[in-house]
Amino acid sequence: MRSYDAVDLSLLTALADDPRATIAALAERLRLSRNTVHARLTRLEESGAFLDFDRRINPAALGHPLTAFLEVTVRQRELPAIVDRLAEIPEVVQAYGHSGAADLRVHVVCRHTDHLFRIDAAILAIDGVERTETSLSMGELIPYRIRPLIEAARRSL
């Protein structure tokens, strides 16, 4: 993992403010040459600084306004196959392996509670899944954000 300098962090901040900014607009805003901005963006992309664009698409716009989190307990030796099967379920938008009482935390989106019930049943039907515990999200209180991390990194330079 590489560390970023002040120029990189300025670029990331500018992109957090306006993700669709052109190279020319970024260069003007940051008072850098377009070639510098282009080269820095290429390096940032190659270093893994950017996530996939689909993280910006709201599932509610696709008819899936409800969010739920499933704590999933599995037989550990079957974890890779279970993860492969989870990835086949379109409503599973993210999954984490974690420590604690359950083995996985699975983030799902659904149309309504009956749809959630069917998704949960599909997960429970995967060989090696022992049980699930479902929590329905009541609302997003802090949206996904990175800007505070960028600002903290800039202050530490």
Tab-separated table of C-alpha atoms in Angstrom:
chain	number	residue	atom	x	y	z
A	1	MET	CA	0.000	0.000	0.000
A	2	ARG	CA	1.498	3.288	-1.039
A	3	SER	CA	1.209	6.577	0.763
A	4	TYR	CA	-0.093	9.646	-0.997
A	5	ASP	CA	1.432	13.106	-1.111
A	6	ALA	CA	-0.321	16.481	-0.935
A	7	VAL	CA	-1.011	16.554	-4.691
A	8	ASP	CA	-2.584	13.100	-4.640
A	9	LEU	CA	-4.725	14.034	-1.639
A	10	SER	CA	-5.790	17.289	-3.330
A	11	LEU	CA	-6.857	15.296	-6.379
A	12	LEU	CA	-8.807	12.852	-4.234
A	13	THR	CA	-10.520	15.726	-2.418
A	14	ALA	CA	-11.425	17.394	-5.709
A	15	LEU	CA	-12.861	14.112	-6.990
A	16	ALA	CA	-14.823	13.634	-3.765
A	17	ASP	CA	-16.331	17.077	-4.391
A	18	ASP	CA	-17.002	16.452	-8.097
A	19	PRO	CA	-16.573	12.820	-9.189
A	20	ARG	CA	-17.300	13.690	-12.821
A	21	ALA	CA	-14.719	16.468	-13.085
A	22	THR	CA	-12.666	16.361	-16.260
A	23	ILE	CA	-8.886	16.328	-16.257
A	24	ALA	CA	-8.939	19.904	-17.567
A	25	ALA	CA	-11.274	21.028	-14.758
A	26	LEU	CA	-9.150	19.300	-12.125
A	27	ALA	CA	-5.993	20.868	-13.545
A	28	GLU	CA	-7.540	24.326	-13.442
A	29	ARG	CA	-8.953	23.887	-9.948
A	30	LEU	CA	-5.674	22.570	-8.519
A	31	ARG	CA	-3.419	24.816	-10.643
A	32	LEU	CA	-1.606	21.841	-12.136
A	33	SER	CA	-0.849	20.895	-15.719
A	34	ARG	CA	-3.237	18.508	-17.433
A	35	ASN	CA	-0.348	16.092	-17.976
A	36	THR	CA	0.397	16.090	-14.230
A	37	VAL	CA	-3.251	15.474	-13.380
A	38	HIS	CA	-3.507	12.693	-15.956
A	39	ALA	CA	-0.323	10.992	-14.728
A	40	ARG	CA	-1.379	11.283	-11.077
A	41	LEU	CA	-4.859	9.919	-11.788
A	42	THR	CA	-3.327	6.991	-13.661
A	43	ARG	CA	-1.029	6.225	-10.709
A	44	LEU	CA	-3.908	6.566	-8.248
A	45	GLU	CA	-6.003	4.164	-10.304
A	46	GLU	CA	-3.147	1.657	-10.624
A	47	SER	CA	-2.555	1.817	-6.861
A	48	GLY	CA	-6.160	0.832	-6.156
A	49	ALA	CA	-7.293	4.225	-4.851
A	50	PHE	CA	-10.589	4.091	-6.762
A	51	LEU	CA	-13.492	1.737	-6.156
A	52	ASP	CA	-15.828	0.490	-8.851
A	53	PHE	CA	-18.342	2.984	-10.200
A	54	ASP	CA	-21.280	0.732	-9.323
A	55	ARG	CA	-20.887	1.709	-5.654
A	56	ARG	CA	-22.423	5.055	-6.655
A	57	ILE	CA	-25.616	3.518	-8.028
A	58	ASN	CA	-28.528	3.647	-5.596
A	59	PRO	CA	-30.287	0.248	-5.319
A	60	ALA	CA	-33.568	2.065	-4.607
A	61	ALA	CA	-33.414	3.434	-8.152
A	62	LEU	CA	-33.454	-0.187	-9.318
A	63	GLY	CA	-36.560	-0.983	-7.263
A	64	HIS	CA	-34.747	-2.254	-4.149
A	65	PRO	CA	-35.394	0.362	-1.428
A	66	LEU	CA	-34.934	-1.905	1.595
A	67	THR	CA	-31.512	-2.742	3.022
A	68	ALA	CA	-30.829	-5.620	5.379
A	69	PHE	CA	-27.801	-7.197	6.988
A	70	LEU	CA	-27.600	-10.922	7.565
A	71	GLU	CA	-25.224	-12.406	10.081
A	72	VAL	CA	-24.469	-15.833	8.619
A	73	THR	CA	-22.986	-18.780	10.498
A	74	VAL	CA	-21.307	-21.333	8.241
A	75	ARG	CA	-19.212	-24.481	8.331
A	76	GLN	CA	-15.771	-22.905	7.939
A	77	ARG	CA	-14.302	-25.528	5.639
A	78	GLU	CA	-17.060	-24.757	3.116
A	79	LEU	CA	-16.582	-20.982	3.193
A	80	PRO	CA	-15.127	-20.545	-0.340
A	81	ALA	CA	-18.035	-22.437	-1.942
A	82	ILE	CA	-20.541	-20.526	0.192
A	83	VAL	CA	-19.065	-17.191	-0.889
A	84	ASP	CA	-19.263	-18.302	-4.533
A	85	ARG	CA	-22.942	-19.169	-4.093
A	86	LEU	CA	-23.667	-15.887	-2.292
A	87	ALA	CA	-22.113	-14.018	-5.210
A	88	GLU	CA	-24.697	-15.641	-7.502
A	89	ILE	CA	-27.565	-13.943	-5.639
A	90	PRO	CA	-28.083	-10.534	-7.321
A	91	GLU	CA	-29.506	-8.926	-4.182
A	92	VAL	CA	-26.301	-9.636	-2.249
A	93	VAL	CA	-24.420	-6.383	-2.785
A	94	GLN	CA	-21.591	-7.003	-0.332
A	95	ALA	CA	-20.301	-9.595	2.109
A	96	TYR	CA	-17.644	-9.490	4.778
A	97	GLY	CA	-15.939	-12.264	6.679
A	98	HIS	CA	-15.668	-11.276	10.303
A	99	SER	CA	-14.970	-12.433	13.805
A	100	GLY	CA	-17.619	-12.869	16.448
A	101	ALA	CA	-20.646	-15.075	16.789
A	102	ALA	CA	-21.303	-15.216	13.032
A	103	ASP	CA	-18.830	-15.843	10.225
A	104	LEU	CA	-20.191	-13.516	7.546
A	105	ARG	CA	-22.013	-10.210	7.390
A	106	VAL	CA	-24.021	-10.092	4.185
A	107	HIS	CA	-25.482	-6.817	2.925
A	108	VAL	CA	-28.602	-7.341	0.821
A	109	VAL	CA	-31.089	-5.062	-0.878
A	110	CYS	CA	-34.674	-6.001	-1.560
A	111	ARG	CA	-38.002	-4.757	-2.893
A	112	HIS	CA	-40.030	-5.487	0.256
A	113	THR	CA	-40.025	-7.731	3.321
A	114	ASP	CA	-41.446	-10.756	1.461
A	115	HIS	CA	-38.578	-10.430	-0.997
A	116	LEU	CA	-36.155	-10.314	1.945
A	117	PHE	CA	-37.743	-13.487	3.313
A	118	ARG	CA	-37.060	-15.234	-0.036
A	119	ILE	CA	-33.465	-13.976	-0.144
A	120	ASP	CA	-32.889	-15.246	3.392
A	121	ALA	CA	-34.358	-18.623	2.401
A	122	ALA	CA	-32.019	-18.779	-0.619
A	123	ILE	CA	-29.035	-18.102	1.619
A	124	LEU	CA	-30.152	-20.703	4.154
A	125	ALA	CA	-30.471	-23.241	1.300
A	126	ILE	CA	-26.753	-22.947	0.489
A	127	ASP	CA	-24.932	-26.082	1.586
A	128	GLY	CA	-22.769	-25.245	4.582
A	129	VAL	CA	-24.886	-22.325	5.832
A	130	GLU	CA	-26.033	-23.209	9.322
A	131	ARG	CA	-28.117	-20.197	10.297
A	132	THR	CA	-28.793	-16.542	9.631
A	133	GLU	CA	-29.840	-13.613	11.760
A	134	THR	CA	-31.409	-10.741	9.847
A	135	SER	CA	-31.497	-7.057	10.728
A	136	LEU	CA	-33.504	-4.641	8.635
A	137	SER	CA	-31.897	-1.245	8.142
A	138	MET	CA	-34.069	1.574	9.433
A	139	GLY	CA	-32.131	4.153	7.439
A	140	GLU	CA	-28.643	5.234	6.512
A	141	LEU	CA	-27.452	7.675	9.150
A	142	ILE	CA	-23.915	8.250	7.867
A	143	PRO	CA	-23.607	7.682	4.126
A	144	TYR	CA	-20.488	6.022	2.753
A	145	ARG	CA	-17.755	8.617	2.919
A	146	ILE	CA	-14.018	8.899	2.565
A	147	ARG	CA	-13.498	12.655	2.616
A	148	PRO	CA	-12.820	12.764	6.401
A	149	LEU	CA	-10.018	10.209	5.909
A	150	ILE	CA	-8.523	12.273	3.102
A	151	GLU	CA	-8.662	15.398	5.260
A	152	ALA	CA	-7.024	13.565	8.171
A	153	ALA	CA	-4.255	12.337	5.844
A	154	ARG	CA	-3.684	15.881	4.576
A	155	ARG	CA	-3.378	17.184	8.149
A	156	SER	CA	-0.771	14.525	8.955
A	157	LEU	CA	1.555	15.508	6.076
